[in-house]
Short mmCIF file of C-alpha atoms in Angstrom, two decimals:
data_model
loop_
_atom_site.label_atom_id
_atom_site.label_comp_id
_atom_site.label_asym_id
_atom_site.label_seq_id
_atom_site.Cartn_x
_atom_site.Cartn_y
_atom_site.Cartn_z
CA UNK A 1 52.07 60.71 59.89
CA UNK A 2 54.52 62.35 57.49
CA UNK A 3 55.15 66.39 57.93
CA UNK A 4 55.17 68.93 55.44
CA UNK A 5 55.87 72.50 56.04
CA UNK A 6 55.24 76.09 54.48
CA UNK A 7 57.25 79.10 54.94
CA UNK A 8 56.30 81.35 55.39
CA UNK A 9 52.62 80.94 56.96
CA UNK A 10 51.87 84.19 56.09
CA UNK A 11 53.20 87.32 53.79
CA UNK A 12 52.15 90.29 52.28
CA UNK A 13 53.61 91.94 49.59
CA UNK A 14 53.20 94.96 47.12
CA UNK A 15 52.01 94.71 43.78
CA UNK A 16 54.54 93.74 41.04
CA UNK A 17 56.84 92.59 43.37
CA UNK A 18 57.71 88.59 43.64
CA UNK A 19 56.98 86.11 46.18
CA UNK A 20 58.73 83.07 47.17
CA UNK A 21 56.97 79.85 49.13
CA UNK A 22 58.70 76.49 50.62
CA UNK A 23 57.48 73.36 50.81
CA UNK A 24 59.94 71.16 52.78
CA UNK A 25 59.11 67.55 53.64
CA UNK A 26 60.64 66.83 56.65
CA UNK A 27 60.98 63.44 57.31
CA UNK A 28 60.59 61.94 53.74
CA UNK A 29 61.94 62.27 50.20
CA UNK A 30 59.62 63.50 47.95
CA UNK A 31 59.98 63.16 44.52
CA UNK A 32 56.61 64.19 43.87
CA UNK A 33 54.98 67.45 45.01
CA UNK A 34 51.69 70.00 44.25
CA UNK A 35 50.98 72.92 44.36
CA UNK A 36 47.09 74.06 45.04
CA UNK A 37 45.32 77.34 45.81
CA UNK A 38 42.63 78.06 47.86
CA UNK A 39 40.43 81.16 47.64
CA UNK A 40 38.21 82.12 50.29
CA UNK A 41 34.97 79.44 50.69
CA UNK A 42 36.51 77.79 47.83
CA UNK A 43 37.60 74.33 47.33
CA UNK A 44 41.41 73.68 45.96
CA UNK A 45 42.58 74.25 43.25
CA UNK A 46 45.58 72.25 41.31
CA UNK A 47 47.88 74.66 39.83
CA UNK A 48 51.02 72.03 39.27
CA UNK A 49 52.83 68.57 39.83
CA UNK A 50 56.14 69.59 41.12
CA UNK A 51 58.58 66.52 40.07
CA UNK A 52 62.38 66.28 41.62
CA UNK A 53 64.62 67.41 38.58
CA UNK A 54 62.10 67.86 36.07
CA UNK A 55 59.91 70.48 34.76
CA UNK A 56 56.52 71.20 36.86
CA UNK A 57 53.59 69.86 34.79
CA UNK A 58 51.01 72.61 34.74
CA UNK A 59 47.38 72.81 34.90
CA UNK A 60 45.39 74.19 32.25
CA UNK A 61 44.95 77.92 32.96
CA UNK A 62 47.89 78.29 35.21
CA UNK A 63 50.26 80.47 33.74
CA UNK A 64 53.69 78.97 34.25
CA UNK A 65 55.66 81.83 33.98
CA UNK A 66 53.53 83.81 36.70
CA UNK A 67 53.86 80.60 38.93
CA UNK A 68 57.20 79.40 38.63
CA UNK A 69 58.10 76.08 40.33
CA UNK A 70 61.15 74.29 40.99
CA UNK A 71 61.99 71.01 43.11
CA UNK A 72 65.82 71.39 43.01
CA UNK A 73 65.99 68.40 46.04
CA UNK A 74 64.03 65.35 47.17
CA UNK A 75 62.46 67.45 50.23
CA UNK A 76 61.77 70.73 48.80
CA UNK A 77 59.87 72.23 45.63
CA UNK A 78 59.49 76.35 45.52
CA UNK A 79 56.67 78.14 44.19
CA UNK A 80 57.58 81.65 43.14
CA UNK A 81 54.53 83.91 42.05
CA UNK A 82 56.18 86.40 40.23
CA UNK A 83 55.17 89.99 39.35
CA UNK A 84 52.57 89.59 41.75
CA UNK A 85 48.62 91.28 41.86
CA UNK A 86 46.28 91.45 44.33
CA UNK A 87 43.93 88.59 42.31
CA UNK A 88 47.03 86.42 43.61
CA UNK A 89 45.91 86.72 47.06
CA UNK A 90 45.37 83.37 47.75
CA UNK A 91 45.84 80.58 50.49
CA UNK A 92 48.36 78.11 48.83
CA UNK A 93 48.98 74.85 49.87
CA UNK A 94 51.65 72.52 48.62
CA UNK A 95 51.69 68.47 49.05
CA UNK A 96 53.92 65.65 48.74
CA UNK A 97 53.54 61.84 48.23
CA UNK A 98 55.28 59.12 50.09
CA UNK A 99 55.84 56.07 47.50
CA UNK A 100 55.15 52.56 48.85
CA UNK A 101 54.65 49.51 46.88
CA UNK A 102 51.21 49.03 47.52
CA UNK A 103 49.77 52.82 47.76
CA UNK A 104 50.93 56.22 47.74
CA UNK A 105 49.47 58.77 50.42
CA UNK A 106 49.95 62.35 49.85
CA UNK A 107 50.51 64.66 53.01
CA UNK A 108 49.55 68.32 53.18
CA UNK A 109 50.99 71.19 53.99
CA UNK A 110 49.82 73.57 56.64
CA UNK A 111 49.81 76.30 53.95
CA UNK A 112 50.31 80.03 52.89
CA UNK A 113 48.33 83.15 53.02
CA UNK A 114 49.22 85.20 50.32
CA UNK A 115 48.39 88.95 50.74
CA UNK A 116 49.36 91.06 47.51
CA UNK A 117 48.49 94.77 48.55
CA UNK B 1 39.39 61.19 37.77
CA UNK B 2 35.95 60.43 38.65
CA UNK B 3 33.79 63.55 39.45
CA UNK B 4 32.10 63.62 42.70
CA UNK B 5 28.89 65.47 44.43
CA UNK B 6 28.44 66.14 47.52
CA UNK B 7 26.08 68.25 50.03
CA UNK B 8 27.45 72.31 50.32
CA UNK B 9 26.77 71.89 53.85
CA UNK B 10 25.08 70.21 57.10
CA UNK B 11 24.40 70.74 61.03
CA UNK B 12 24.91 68.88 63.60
CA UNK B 13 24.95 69.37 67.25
CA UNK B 14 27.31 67.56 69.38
CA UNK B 15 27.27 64.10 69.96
CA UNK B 16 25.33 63.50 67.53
CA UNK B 17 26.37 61.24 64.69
CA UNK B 18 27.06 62.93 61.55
CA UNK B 19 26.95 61.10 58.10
CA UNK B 20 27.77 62.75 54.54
CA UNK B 21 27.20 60.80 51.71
CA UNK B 22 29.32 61.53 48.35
CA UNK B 23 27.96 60.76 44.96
CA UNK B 24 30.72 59.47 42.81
CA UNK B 25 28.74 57.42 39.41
CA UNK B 26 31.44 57.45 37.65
CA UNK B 27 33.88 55.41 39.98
CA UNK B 28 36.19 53.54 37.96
CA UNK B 29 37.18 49.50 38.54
CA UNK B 30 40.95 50.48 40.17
CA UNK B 31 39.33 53.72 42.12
CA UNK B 32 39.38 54.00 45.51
CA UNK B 33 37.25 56.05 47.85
CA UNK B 34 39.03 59.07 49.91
CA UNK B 35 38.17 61.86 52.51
CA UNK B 36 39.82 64.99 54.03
CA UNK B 37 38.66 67.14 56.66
CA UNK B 38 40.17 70.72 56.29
CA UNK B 39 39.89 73.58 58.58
CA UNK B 40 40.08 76.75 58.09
CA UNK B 41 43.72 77.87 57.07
CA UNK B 42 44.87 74.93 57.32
CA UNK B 43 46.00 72.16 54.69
CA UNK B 44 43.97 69.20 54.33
CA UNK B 45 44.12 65.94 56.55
CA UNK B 46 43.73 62.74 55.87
CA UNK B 47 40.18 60.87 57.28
CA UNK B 48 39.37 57.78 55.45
CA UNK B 49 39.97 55.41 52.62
CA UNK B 50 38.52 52.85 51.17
CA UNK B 51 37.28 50.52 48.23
CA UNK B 52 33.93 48.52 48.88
CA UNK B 53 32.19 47.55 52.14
CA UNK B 54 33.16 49.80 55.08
CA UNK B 55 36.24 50.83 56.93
CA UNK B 56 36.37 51.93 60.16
CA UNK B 57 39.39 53.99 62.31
CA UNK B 58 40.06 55.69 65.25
CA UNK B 59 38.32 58.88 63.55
CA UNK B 60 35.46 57.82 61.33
CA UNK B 61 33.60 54.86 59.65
CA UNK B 62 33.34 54.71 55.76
CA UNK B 63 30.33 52.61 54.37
CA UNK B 64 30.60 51.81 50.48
CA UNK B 65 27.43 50.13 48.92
CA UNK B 66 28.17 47.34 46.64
CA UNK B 67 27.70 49.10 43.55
CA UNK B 68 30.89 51.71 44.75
CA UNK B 69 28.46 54.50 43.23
CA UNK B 70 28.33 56.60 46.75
CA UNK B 71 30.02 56.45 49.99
CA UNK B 72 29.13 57.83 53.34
CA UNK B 73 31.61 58.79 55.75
CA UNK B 74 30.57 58.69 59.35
CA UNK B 75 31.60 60.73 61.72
CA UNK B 76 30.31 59.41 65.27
CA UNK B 77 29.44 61.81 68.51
CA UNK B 78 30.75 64.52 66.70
CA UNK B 79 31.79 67.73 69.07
CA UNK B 80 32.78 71.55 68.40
CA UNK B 81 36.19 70.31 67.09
CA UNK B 82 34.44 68.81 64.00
CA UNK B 83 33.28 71.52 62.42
CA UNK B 84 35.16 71.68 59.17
CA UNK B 85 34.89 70.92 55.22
CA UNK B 86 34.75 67.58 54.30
CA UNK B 87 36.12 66.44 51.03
CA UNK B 88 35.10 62.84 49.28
CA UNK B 89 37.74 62.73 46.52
CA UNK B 90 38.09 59.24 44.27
CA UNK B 91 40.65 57.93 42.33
CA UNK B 92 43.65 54.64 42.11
CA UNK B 93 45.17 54.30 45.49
CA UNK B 94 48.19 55.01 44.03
CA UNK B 95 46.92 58.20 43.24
CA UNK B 96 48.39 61.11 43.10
CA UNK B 97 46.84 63.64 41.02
CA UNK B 98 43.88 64.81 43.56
CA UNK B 99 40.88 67.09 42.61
CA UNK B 100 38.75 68.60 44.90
CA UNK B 101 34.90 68.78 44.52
CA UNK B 102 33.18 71.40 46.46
CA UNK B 103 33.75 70.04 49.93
CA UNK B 104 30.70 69.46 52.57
CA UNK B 105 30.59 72.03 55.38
CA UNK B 106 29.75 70.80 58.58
CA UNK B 107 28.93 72.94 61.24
CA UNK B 108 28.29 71.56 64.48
CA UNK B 109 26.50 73.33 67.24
CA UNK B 110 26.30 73.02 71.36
#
């Protein structure tokens, strides 16, 4: 199947500083990715829709200028968490969707742990 | 996007055949039937899909009564490697939007 990476896996940072996650696709154009968060024995959680040279859609509750999102290219949207507290220690997980005529399938990523200290 | 139910959790030992049934009532004309199997830190993966009768893959069998209102994914002679959450998730099969229900832990002993 399709692959989607993270990077990084893993990072911890201090509070009020910001934080900056990729989400490549590597062998497929994406103009379509999302962004979800995980807390711990916890189901996702959609935060966004992450659309190639458009604005991110947000879901309600998600504050989009905490979360800022941008999919400057076909194979990579960033998710920025800015001015970051420990409640945004999370395990985020971005997606993408591969188009075909008759069905889309959506690929995961493997995922970031998100340690704000 | 239809809501769906499913059991927090289940044992199993392995070998055994494992089957988790998802509730999903309100399963729209156009919506199809989907499951992921995440471990821990890890993103989601793909299972299953379907849209009425049952499907069957290398991985899994997925049984959908005629009425589409619940599905059961089957997982057969499961083994350590299986235990994981499950997640039944419906919607269009061009779908893209996904929401997660709670997930169905399955644990699966020796």
């Amino acid at each position: 199947g399709a692959v989607v990476s993270q990077h990084p896996s893993r990072v911890i940072c201090k509070s009020g500083t910001s934080v900056k996650i990729e989400c490549r696709s590597l062998d497929f154009q994406a103009t379509t990715m999302f962004w979800y968060r995980q807390f711990p024995k916890q189901s996702l959680m959609l935060m966004a829709t992450s659309n190639e040279g458009s604005k991110a859609t947000y879901e309600q509750g998600v504050e989009k200028d905490k979360f800022l999102i941008n999919h400057a290219s076909l194979t990579l949207s960033t998710l920025t968490v800015t001015s970051a507290h420990p409640e945004d220690s999370s395990f985020y997980i971005c997606s993408a969707v591969i188009l075909r005529d008759s069905d889309n399938e959506q690929f995961f990523g493997p995922g970031t742990r998100l340690t704000v200290l | 996007l239809a809501k769906t139910t499913q059991p927090i959790s289940m044992d199993s030992y392995e070998g055994q055949e494992v089957n988790i049934t998802c509730s999903h009532n309100n399963i729209a004309t156009n919506d199809y039937i989907t499951w992921y199997q995440q471990f821990p830190s890890q993103g989601p993966r793909f299972i299953i899909q379907g849209y009425k009768t049952k499907v069957t893959n290398e991985v899994a069998s997925l049984f959908i009564p005629a009425d589409r209102k619940s599905s059961t994914l089957s997982l057969p002679r499961v083994s350590l490697s299986d235990t994981a959450v499950y997640y039944c998730l419906v919607g269009e099969a061009g779908f893209q939007k996904l929401v997660f229900g709670t997930g169905t832990r399955l644990l699966v002993s020796p």
